[in-house]
Amino acid sequence: MSLTKRYLDDIQADEEMREWITERGSLFMEEGDEEWQSLQDEYENRIDFPDDDDWDYESEITWTKKQKAYDSFHSQILDVKNNLKKGSSGIVLKMNYSFAVTLMESCLGDMLRGIILSNTHYLENAIKNVPELKNAKFSLIDFYKNDDFVTKFTLQKLAKDYSYHHIQKTVSLYENVIGEPLSKSVSALIADMKDIIDVRHDIVHRNGFTTDETEHDLSYSSVNKAINTITQFVTSIKQYTDAAEAKRIFS
């Protein structure tokens, strides 16, 4: 799956979620309020195992095993930084800002699925510790009809039903799968990453304006700083998972 297709899929998935929430919310519900967040959580926690035509397990396995997620992210985020020039127009700044977050999302999702495929220890952690997996209910026919059902369902859930720009949920997901407390370097960046995600949300849905119609003042410096923070965050996640794997092997 190309990164461009992932970007377009992310946009479509977000619009589908917003439509689902709007259909079920009250007339006076506003995006971001308690009712909206409750419905968003319900949407993201749905359990829906797709037909094979909707989600290609073999292709996902092949992609994940071949893809060196972090190396790919690092290469492409450098391209984004190099495309960013002093004096860039507002639209270019917004596009680079948004795309940097998309690169992060793709990388974090691919890395996590790769970790689960690398060793059954992490698959077991996922199904024991991730609430949406731990509490899933199935019948025997599900296992009878689907080879490697547990692995398939886990990867499908992590590929399609998690939005990796929800930072707190993402780091909790990693912590549950890895089975080790978050590193200090990851924890230290969570607040900054939440701010970056909020700005990106406003760029995508309100052309860079907040809900009170205040426009974000993006500049070469602020966008470059955000990209550096994103890079540091992904690198810290990678170091955290590598350290946990080394501990598992040598302890």
PDB file of C-alpha atoms in Angstrom:
ATOM      1  CA  MET A   1       0.000   0.000   0.000  1.00  0.00           C
ATOM      2  CA  SER A   2       1.533   3.338  -1.052  1.00  0.00           C
ATOM      3  CA  LEU A   3       1.852   6.201   1.391  1.00  0.00           C
ATOM      4  CA  THR A   4      -0.359   8.375  -0.823  1.00  0.00           C
ATOM      5  CA  LYS A   5      -3.104   5.747  -0.704  1.00  0.00           C
ATOM      6  CA  ARG A   6      -2.745   5.542   3.082  1.00  0.00           C
ATOM      7  CA  TYR A   7      -3.116   9.324   3.273  1.00  0.00           C
ATOM      8  CA  LEU A   8      -6.297   9.239   1.167  1.00  0.00           C
ATOM      9  CA  ASP A   9      -7.618   6.275   3.158  1.00  0.00           C
ATOM     10  CA  ASP A  10      -7.023   8.205   6.389  1.00  0.00           C
ATOM     11  CA  ILE A  11      -9.081  11.119   5.084  1.00  0.00           C
ATOM     12  CA  GLN A  12     -11.904   8.809   3.965  1.00  0.00           C
ATOM     13  CA  ALA A  13     -11.872   6.929   7.278  1.00  0.00           C
ATOM     14  CA  ASP A  14     -12.045  10.191   9.208  1.00  0.00           C
ATOM     15  CA  GLU A  15     -15.019  11.370   7.167  1.00  0.00           C
ATOM     16  CA  GLU A  16     -16.778   8.024   7.690  1.00  0.00           C
ATOM     17  CA  MET A  17     -16.252   8.357  11.443  1.00  0.00           C
ATOM     18  CA  ARG A  18     -17.605  11.918  11.485  1.00  0.00           C
ATOM     19  CA  GLU A  19     -20.700  10.832   9.531  1.00  0.00           C
ATOM     20  CA  TRP A  20     -21.262   7.892  11.906  1.00  0.00           C
ATOM     21  CA  ILE A  21     -20.991  10.170  14.952  1.00  0.00           C
ATOM     22  CA  THR A  22     -23.229  12.863  13.463  1.00  0.00           C
ATOM     23  CA  GLU A  23     -25.975  10.345  12.671  1.00  0.00           C
ATOM     24  CA  ARG A  24     -26.065   9.194  16.296  1.00  0.00           C
ATOM     25  CA  GLY A  25     -25.444  12.424  18.180  1.00  0.00           C
ATOM     26  CA  SER A  26     -27.932  14.974  19.444  1.00  0.00           C
ATOM     27  CA  LEU A  27     -28.870  18.105  17.514  1.00  0.00           C
ATOM     28  CA  PHE A  28     -26.766  20.315  19.771  1.00  0.00           C
ATOM     29  CA  MET A  29     -23.680  18.108  19.894  1.00  0.00           C
ATOM     30  CA  GLU A  30     -20.452  19.873  18.915  1.00  0.00           C
ATOM     31  CA  GLU A  31     -17.192  18.350  17.798  1.00  0.00           C
ATOM     32  CA  GLY A  32     -14.874  17.797  20.750  1.00  0.00           C
ATOM     33  CA  ASP A  33     -17.525  17.939  23.485  1.00  0.00           C
ATOM     34  CA  GLU A  34     -18.247  15.072  25.883  1.00  0.00           C
ATOM     35  CA  GLU A  35     -20.998  13.526  23.747  1.00  0.00           C
ATOM     36  CA  TRP A  36     -18.833  13.661  20.613  1.00  0.00           C
ATOM     37  CA  GLN A  37     -15.881  12.071  22.415  1.00  0.00           C
ATOM     38  CA  SER A  38     -18.086   9.326  23.838  1.00  0.00           C
ATOM     39  CA  LEU A  39     -19.411   8.442  20.380  1.00  0.00           C
ATOM     40  CA  GLN A  40     -15.917   8.632  18.910  1.00  0.00           C
ATOM     41  CA  ASP A  41     -14.688   6.154  21.521  1.00  0.00           C
ATOM     42  CA  GLU A  42     -17.639   3.888  20.716  1.00  0.00           C
ATOM     43  CA  TYR A  43     -16.851   4.075  16.989  1.00  0.00           C
ATOM     44  CA  GLU A  44     -13.177   3.274  17.483  1.00  0.00           C
ATOM     45  CA  ASN A  45     -13.903   0.375  19.838  1.00  0.00           C
ATOM     46  CA  ARG A  46     -16.333  -1.426  17.533  1.00  0.00           C
ATOM     47  CA  ILE A  47     -15.533  -5.069  16.816  1.00  0.00           C
ATOM     48  CA  ASP A  48     -16.132  -5.837  13.160  1.00  0.00           C
ATOM     49  CA  PHE A  49     -14.160  -8.578  11.472  1.00  0.00           C
ATOM     50  CA  PRO A  50     -14.286  -7.755   7.745  1.00  0.00           C
ATOM     51  CA  ASP A  51     -14.790 -10.037   4.794  1.00  0.00           C
ATOM     52  CA  ASP A  52     -11.618 -11.141   3.025  1.00  0.00           C
ATOM     53  CA  ASP A  53     -12.573  -8.928   0.094  1.00  0.00           C
ATOM     54  CA  ASP A  54     -12.498  -5.910   2.398  1.00  0.00           C
ATOM     55  CA  TRP A  55      -9.179  -6.630   4.095  1.00  0.00           C
ATOM     56  CA  ASP A  56      -6.452  -8.706   2.473  1.00  0.00           C
ATOM     57  CA  TYR A  57      -4.639 -10.539   5.273  1.00  0.00           C
ATOM     58  CA  GLU A  58      -1.913 -12.006   3.071  1.00  0.00           C
ATOM     59  CA  SER A  59      -1.157  -8.645   1.478  1.00  0.00           C
ATOM     60  CA  GLU A  60      -1.021  -7.018   4.897  1.00  0.00           C
ATOM     61  CA  ILE A  61       1.409  -9.670   6.140  1.00  0.00           C
ATOM     62  CA  THR A  62       3.603  -9.270   3.063  1.00  0.00           C
ATOM     63  CA  TRP A  63       3.580  -5.480   3.334  1.00  0.00           C
ATOM     64  CA  THR A  64       4.372  -5.455   7.045  1.00  0.00           C
ATOM     65  CA  LYS A  65       7.216  -7.970   6.781  1.00  0.00           C
ATOM     66  CA  LYS A  66       8.840  -6.211   3.818  1.00  0.00           C
ATOM     67  CA  GLN A  67       8.356  -2.705   5.136  1.00  0.00           C
ATOM     68  CA  LYS A  68      11.125  -1.254   7.276  1.00  0.00           C
ATOM     69  CA  ALA A  69       8.763   1.204   8.880  1.00  0.00           C
ATOM     70  CA  TYR A  70      11.195   3.383  10.797  1.00  0.00           C
ATOM     71  CA  ASP A  71      13.771   3.598   8.007  1.00  0.00           C
ATOM     72  CA  SER A  72      11.029   4.531   5.552  1.00  0.00           C
ATOM     73  CA  PHE A  73       9.666   7.166   7.930  1.00  0.00           C
ATOM     74  CA  HIS A  74      13.096   8.668   8.516  1.00  0.00           C
ATOM     75  CA  SER A  75      13.793   8.919   4.796  1.00  0.00           C
ATOM     76  CA  GLN A  76      10.444  10.491   3.960  1.00  0.00           C
ATOM     77  CA  ILE A  77      10.378  12.917   6.876  1.00  0.00           C
ATOM     78  CA  LEU A  78      13.746  14.219   5.654  1.00  0.00           C
ATOM     79  CA  ASP A  79      12.152  14.788   2.252  1.00  0.00           C
ATOM     80  CA  VAL A  80       9.395  16.788   3.935  1.00  0.00           C
ATOM     81  CA  LYS A  81      11.962  18.911   5.778  1.00  0.00           C
ATOM     82  CA  ASN A  82      13.901  19.495   2.566  1.00  0.00           C
ATOM     83  CA  ASN A  83      10.725  20.587   0.773  1.00  0.00           C
ATOM     84  CA  LEU A  84      10.094  23.173   3.451  1.00  0.00           C
ATOM     85  CA  LYS A  85      11.627  26.510   2.504  1.00  0.00           C
ATOM     86  CA  LYS A  86      11.699  29.907   4.133  1.00  0.00           C
ATOM     87  CA  GLY A  87       9.039  31.961   2.426  1.00  0.00           C
ATOM     88  CA  SER A  88       6.854  28.931   1.640  1.00  0.00           C
ATOM     89  CA  SER A  89       3.198  29.795   1.088  1.00  0.00           C
ATOM     90  CA  GLY A  90       0.563  29.098   3.708  1.00  0.00           C
ATOM     91  CA  ILE A  91      -0.840  26.155   1.769  1.00  0.00           C
ATOM     92  CA  VAL A  92       2.618  24.569   1.480  1.00  0.00           C
ATOM     93  CA  LEU A  93       3.168  24.985   5.210  1.00  0.00           C
ATOM     94  CA  LYS A  94      -0.191  23.348   5.954  1.00  0.00           C
ATOM     95  CA  MET A  95       0.451  20.463   3.564  1.00  0.00           C
ATOM     96  CA  ASN A  96       3.887  19.741   5.022  1.00  0.00           C
ATOM     97  CA  TYR A  97       2.566  19.960   8.584  1.00  0.00           C
ATOM     98  CA  SER A  98      -0.314  17.573   7.867  1.00  0.00           C
ATOM     99  CA  PHE A  99       1.780  15.140   5.860  1.00  0.00           C
ATOM    100  CA  ALA A 100       4.402  14.909   8.613  1.00  0.00           C
ATOM    101  CA  VAL A 101       1.662  13.696  10.965  1.00  0.00           C
ATOM    102  CA  THR A 102       0.454  11.208   8.340  1.00  0.00           C
ATOM    103  CA  LEU A 103       3.982   9.820   8.052  1.00  0.00           C
ATOM    104  CA  MET A 104       4.079   9.404  11.816  1.00  0.00           C
ATOM    105  CA  GLU A 105       0.731   7.583  11.860  1.00  0.00           C
ATOM    106  CA  SER A 106       1.777   5.174   9.122  1.00  0.00           C
ATOM    107  CA  CYS A 107       5.083   4.459  10.810  1.00  0.00           C
ATOM    108  CA  LEU A 108       3.639   3.831  14.267  1.00  0.00           C
ATOM    109  CA  GLY A 109       0.991   1.489  12.876  1.00  0.00           C
ATOM    110  CA  ASP A 110       3.456  -0.441  10.708  1.00  0.00           C
ATOM    111  CA  MET A 111       6.024  -0.700  13.512  1.00  0.00           C
ATOM    112  CA  LEU A 112       3.495  -2.075  15.983  1.00  0.00           C
ATOM    113  CA  ARG A 113       2.129  -4.683  13.595  1.00  0.00           C
ATOM    114  CA  GLY A 114       5.679  -5.663  12.677  1.00  0.00           C
ATOM    115  CA  ILE A 115       6.513  -6.139  16.349  1.00  0.00           C
ATOM    116  CA  ILE A 116       3.482  -8.390  16.837  1.00  0.00           C
ATOM    117  CA  LEU A 117       4.449 -10.483  13.814  1.00  0.00           C
ATOM    118  CA  SER A 118       8.047 -10.750  15.003  1.00  0.00           C
ATOM    119  CA  ASN A 119       7.305 -12.833  18.101  1.00  0.00           C
ATOM    120  CA  THR A 120       4.275 -14.509  19.674  1.00  0.00           C
ATOM    121  CA  HIS A 121       5.246 -12.863  22.978  1.00  0.00           C
ATOM    122  CA  TYR A 122       3.892  -9.565  21.655  1.00  0.00           C
ATOM    123  CA  LEU A 123       0.787 -11.147  20.132  1.00  0.00           C
ATOM    124  CA  GLU A 124       0.032 -12.674  23.533  1.00  0.00           C
ATOM    125  CA  ASN A 125       0.570  -9.310  25.220  1.00  0.00           C
ATOM    126  CA  ALA A 126      -1.825  -7.699  22.757  1.00  0.00           C
ATOM    127  CA  ILE A 127      -4.668 -10.151  23.302  1.00  0.00           C
ATOM    128  CA  LYS A 128      -4.173 -10.104  27.094  1.00  0.00           C
ATOM    129  CA  ASN A 129      -3.716  -6.368  27.607  1.00  0.00           C
ATOM    130  CA  VAL A 130      -5.488  -4.420  24.838  1.00  0.00           C
ATOM    131  CA  PRO A 131      -9.093  -4.050  26.075  1.00  0.00           C
ATOM    132  CA  GLU A 132     -10.714  -4.258  22.631  1.00  0.00           C
ATOM    133  CA  LEU A 133      -8.906  -7.547  21.996  1.00  0.00           C
ATOM    134  CA  LYS A 134      -9.092  -8.966  25.516  1.00  0.00           C
ATOM    135  CA  ASN A 135     -12.860  -8.459  25.714  1.00  0.00           C
ATOM    136  CA  ALA A 136     -13.694  -9.593  22.182  1.00  0.00           C
ATOM    137  CA  LYS A 137     -16.321 -12.352  21.978  1.00  0.00           C
ATOM    138  CA  PHE A 138     -16.291 -14.978  19.232  1.00  0.00           C
ATOM    139  CA  SER A 139     -17.943 -18.275  18.374  1.00  0.00           C
ATOM    140  CA  LEU A 140     -16.159 -21.488  17.453  1.00  0.00           C
ATOM    141  CA  ILE A 141     -17.212 -21.016  13.833  1.00  0.00           C
ATOM    142  CA  ASP A 142     -14.984 -17.936  13.629  1.00  0.00           C
ATOM    143  CA  PHE A 143     -11.958 -20.074  14.429  1.00  0.00           C
ATOM    144  CA  TYR A 144     -13.143 -22.912  12.200  1.00  0.00           C
ATOM    145  CA  LYS A 145     -13.618 -20.696   9.139  1.00  0.00           C
ATOM    146  CA  ASN A 146     -10.479 -18.572   9.505  1.00  0.00           C
ATOM    147  CA  ASP A 147      -6.933 -19.893   9.683  1.00  0.00           C
ATOM    148  CA  ASP A 148      -4.770 -17.928  12.136  1.00  0.00           C
ATOM    149  CA  PHE A 149      -7.935 -16.195  13.313  1.00  0.00           C
ATOM    150  CA  VAL A 150      -6.373 -14.558  16.379  1.00  0.00           C
ATOM    151  CA  THR A 151      -3.465 -13.089  14.431  1.00  0.00           C
ATOM    152  CA  LYS A 152      -5.769 -11.986  11.618  1.00  0.00           C
ATOM    153  CA  PHE A 153      -8.201 -10.283  13.948  1.00  0.00           C
ATOM    154  CA  THR A 154      -5.438  -8.590  15.939  1.00  0.00           C
ATOM    155  CA  LEU A 155      -3.699  -7.192  12.868  1.00  0.00           C
ATOM    156  CA  GLN A 156      -6.995  -6.131  11.311  1.00  0.00           C
ATOM    157  CA  LYS A 157      -8.010  -4.347  14.480  1.00  0.00           C
ATOM    158  CA  LEU A 158      -4.697  -2.523  14.734  1.00  0.00           C
ATOM    159  CA  ALA A 159      -4.639  -1.704  11.017  1.00  0.00           C
ATOM    160  CA  LYS A 160      -8.176  -0.430  10.546  1.00  0.00           C
ATOM    161  CA  ASP A 161      -9.698   0.509  13.880  1.00  0.00           C
ATOM    162  CA  TYR A 162      -6.949   2.515  15.544  1.00  0.00           C
ATOM    163  CA  SER A 163      -6.104   6.104  14.696  1.00  0.00           C
ATOM    164  CA  TYR A 164      -2.443   6.571  15.516  1.00  0.00           C
ATOM    165  CA  HIS A 165      -2.803  10.332  15.813  1.00  0.00           C
ATOM    166  CA  HIS A 166      -4.635   9.809  19.119  1.00  0.00           C
ATOM    167  CA  ILE A 167      -1.392  10.072  21.045  1.00  0.00           C
ATOM    168  CA  GLN A 168      -2.497   8.934  24.491  1.00  0.00           C
ATOM    169  CA  LYS A 169      -4.298   5.902  23.076  1.00  0.00           C
ATOM    170  CA  THR A 170      -1.331   5.118  20.845  1.00  0.00           C
ATOM    171  CA  VAL A 171       1.266   5.144  23.615  1.00  0.00           C
ATOM    172  CA  SER A 172      -1.066   3.088  25.825  1.00  0.00           C
ATOM    173  CA  LEU A 173      -1.438   0.601  22.979  1.00  0.00           C
ATOM    174  CA  TYR A 174       2.332   0.335  22.617  1.00  0.00           C
ATOM    175  CA  GLU A 175       2.731  -0.079  26.365  1.00  0.00           C
ATOM    176  CA  ASN A 176       0.150  -2.887  26.414  1.00  0.00           C
ATOM    177  CA  VAL A 177       1.758  -4.739  23.515  1.00  0.00           C
ATOM    178  CA  ILE A 178       5.391  -4.238  24.553  1.00  0.00           C
ATOM    179  CA  GLY A 179       4.710  -5.033  28.202  1.00  0.00           C
ATOM    180  CA  GLU A 180       7.105  -2.427  29.570  1.00  0.00           C
ATOM    181  CA  PRO A 181       6.495   1.058  31.039  1.00  0.00           C
ATOM    182  CA  LEU A 182       6.953   3.914  28.599  1.00  0.00           C
ATOM    183  CA  SER A 183      10.416   5.405  28.510  1.00  0.00           C
ATOM    184  CA  LYS A 184      10.951   8.871  29.944  1.00  0.00           C
ATOM    185  CA  SER A 185      11.853  10.204  26.500  1.00  0.00           C
ATOM    186  CA  VAL A 186       8.478   9.096  25.084  1.00  0.00           C
ATOM    187  CA  SER A 187       6.502  10.399  28.065  1.00  0.00           C
ATOM    188  CA  ALA A 188       8.241  13.771  27.898  1.00  0.00           C
ATOM    189  CA  LEU A 189       6.970  14.378  24.354  1.00  0.00           C
ATOM    190  CA  ILE A 190       3.309  13.415  24.790  1.00  0.00           C
ATOM    191  CA  ALA A 191       2.040  16.907  25.639  1.00  0.00           C
ATOM    192  CA  ASP A 192       3.844  18.509  22.686  1.00  0.00           C
ATOM    193  CA  MET A 193       2.559  15.807  20.356  1.00  0.00           C
ATOM    194  CA  LYS A 194      -1.030  16.381  21.488  1.00  0.00           C
ATOM    195  CA  ASP A 195      -0.643  20.071  20.603  1.00  0.00           C
ATOM    196  CA  ILE A 196       0.719  19.157  17.172  1.00  0.00           C
ATOM    197  CA  ILE A 197      -2.197  16.800  16.537  1.00  0.00           C
ATOM    198  CA  ASP A 198      -4.688  19.509  17.542  1.00  0.00           C
ATOM    199  CA  VAL A 199      -3.166  21.916  15.015  1.00  0.00           C
ATOM    200  CA  ARG A 200      -3.201  19.258  12.308  1.00  0.00           C
ATOM    201  CA  HIS A 201      -6.867  18.558  13.058  1.00  0.00           C
ATOM    202  CA  ASP A 202      -7.681  22.236  12.577  1.00  0.00           C
ATOM    203  CA  ILE A 203      -5.718  22.297   9.316  1.00  0.00           C
ATOM    204  CA  VAL A 204      -7.542  19.266   7.899  1.00  0.00           C
ATOM    205  CA  HIS A 205     -11.067  20.151   9.027  1.00  0.00           C
ATOM    206  CA  ARG A 206     -11.142  23.959   9.300  1.00  0.00           C
ATOM    207  CA  ASN A 207      -8.377  25.102   6.962  1.00  0.00           C
ATOM    208  CA  GLY A 208      -6.179  26.053   9.897  1.00  0.00           C
ATOM    209  CA  PHE A 209      -8.777  27.739  12.113  1.00  0.00           C
ATOM    210  CA  THR A 210      -9.725  26.777  15.654  1.00  0.00           C
ATOM    211  CA  THR A 211     -13.338  26.305  16.751  1.00  0.00           C
ATOM    212  CA  ASP A 212     -13.412  29.937  17.905  1.00  0.00           C
ATOM    213  CA  GLU A 213     -12.298  31.028  14.402  1.00  0.00           C
ATOM    214  CA  THR A 214      -8.737  31.905  15.381  1.00  0.00           C
ATOM    215  CA  GLU A 215      -6.270  31.064  12.619  1.00  0.00           C
ATOM    216  CA  HIS A 216      -3.086  29.200  13.495  1.00  0.00           C
ATOM    217  CA  ASP A 217      -0.077  31.361  12.666  1.00  0.00           C
ATOM    218  CA  LEU A 218       2.069  28.824  10.833  1.00  0.00           C
ATOM    219  CA  SER A 219       5.575  29.794   9.794  1.00  0.00           C
ATOM    220  CA  TYR A 220       8.671  28.058   8.476  1.00  0.00           C
ATOM    221  CA  SER A 221      10.028  28.008  12.026  1.00  0.00           C
ATOM    222  CA  SER A 222       6.890  26.597  13.686  1.00  0.00           C
ATOM    223  CA  VAL A 223       6.355  23.904  11.051  1.00  0.00           C
ATOM    224  CA  ASN A 224      10.020  22.912  11.148  1.00  0.00           C
ATOM    225  CA  LYS A 225       9.838  22.682  14.938  1.00  0.00           C
ATOM    226  CA  ALA A 226       6.744  20.461  14.723  1.00  0.00           C
ATOM    227  CA  ILE A 227       8.459  18.159  12.221  1.00  0.00           C
ATOM    228  CA  ASN A 228      11.491  17.895  14.506  1.00  0.00           C
ATOM    229  CA  THR A 229       9.248  17.007  17.452  1.00  0.00           C
ATOM    230  CA  ILE A 230       7.423  14.365  15.403  1.00  0.00           C
ATOM    231  CA  THR A 231      10.763  12.878  14.352  1.00  0.00           C
ATOM    232  CA  GLN A 232      11.993  12.844  17.934  1.00  0.00           C
ATOM    233  CA  PHE A 233       8.766  11.199  19.121  1.00  0.00           C
ATOM    234  CA  VAL A 234       8.882   8.385  16.553  1.00  0.00           C
ATOM    235  CA  THR A 235      12.590   7.848  17.256  1.00  0.00           C
ATOM    236  CA  SER A 236      11.867   7.629  20.989  1.00  0.00           C
ATOM    237  CA  ILE A 237       9.152   5.027  20.359  1.00  0.00           C
ATOM    238  CA  LYS A 238      11.602   3.018  18.239  1.00  0.00           C
ATOM    239  CA  GLN A 239      14.277   3.186  20.947  1.00  0.00           C
ATOM    240  CA  TYR A 240      11.708   2.161  23.566  1.00  0.00           C
ATOM    241  CA  THR A 241      10.648  -0.922  21.598  1.00  0.00           C
ATOM    242  CA  ASP A 242      14.242  -1.882  20.764  1.00  0.00           C
ATOM    243  CA  ALA A 243      15.237  -1.651  24.427  1.00  0.00           C
ATOM    244  CA  ALA A 244      12.260  -3.799  25.449  1.00  0.00           C
ATOM    245  CA  GLU A 245      13.152  -6.430  22.846  1.00  0.00           C
ATOM    246  CA  ALA A 246      16.773  -6.518  24.030  1.00  0.00           C
ATOM    247  CA  LYS A 247      15.584  -6.947  27.611  1.00  0.00           C
ATOM    248  CA  ARG A 248      13.271  -9.795  26.567  1.00  0.00           C
ATOM    249  CA  ILE A 249      16.054 -11.615  24.725  1.00  0.00           C
ATOM    250  CA  PHE A 250      18.832 -11.229  27.262  1.00  0.00           C
ATOM    251  CA  SER A 251      16.964 -11.365  30.566  1.00  0.00           C
TER     252      SER A 251
END
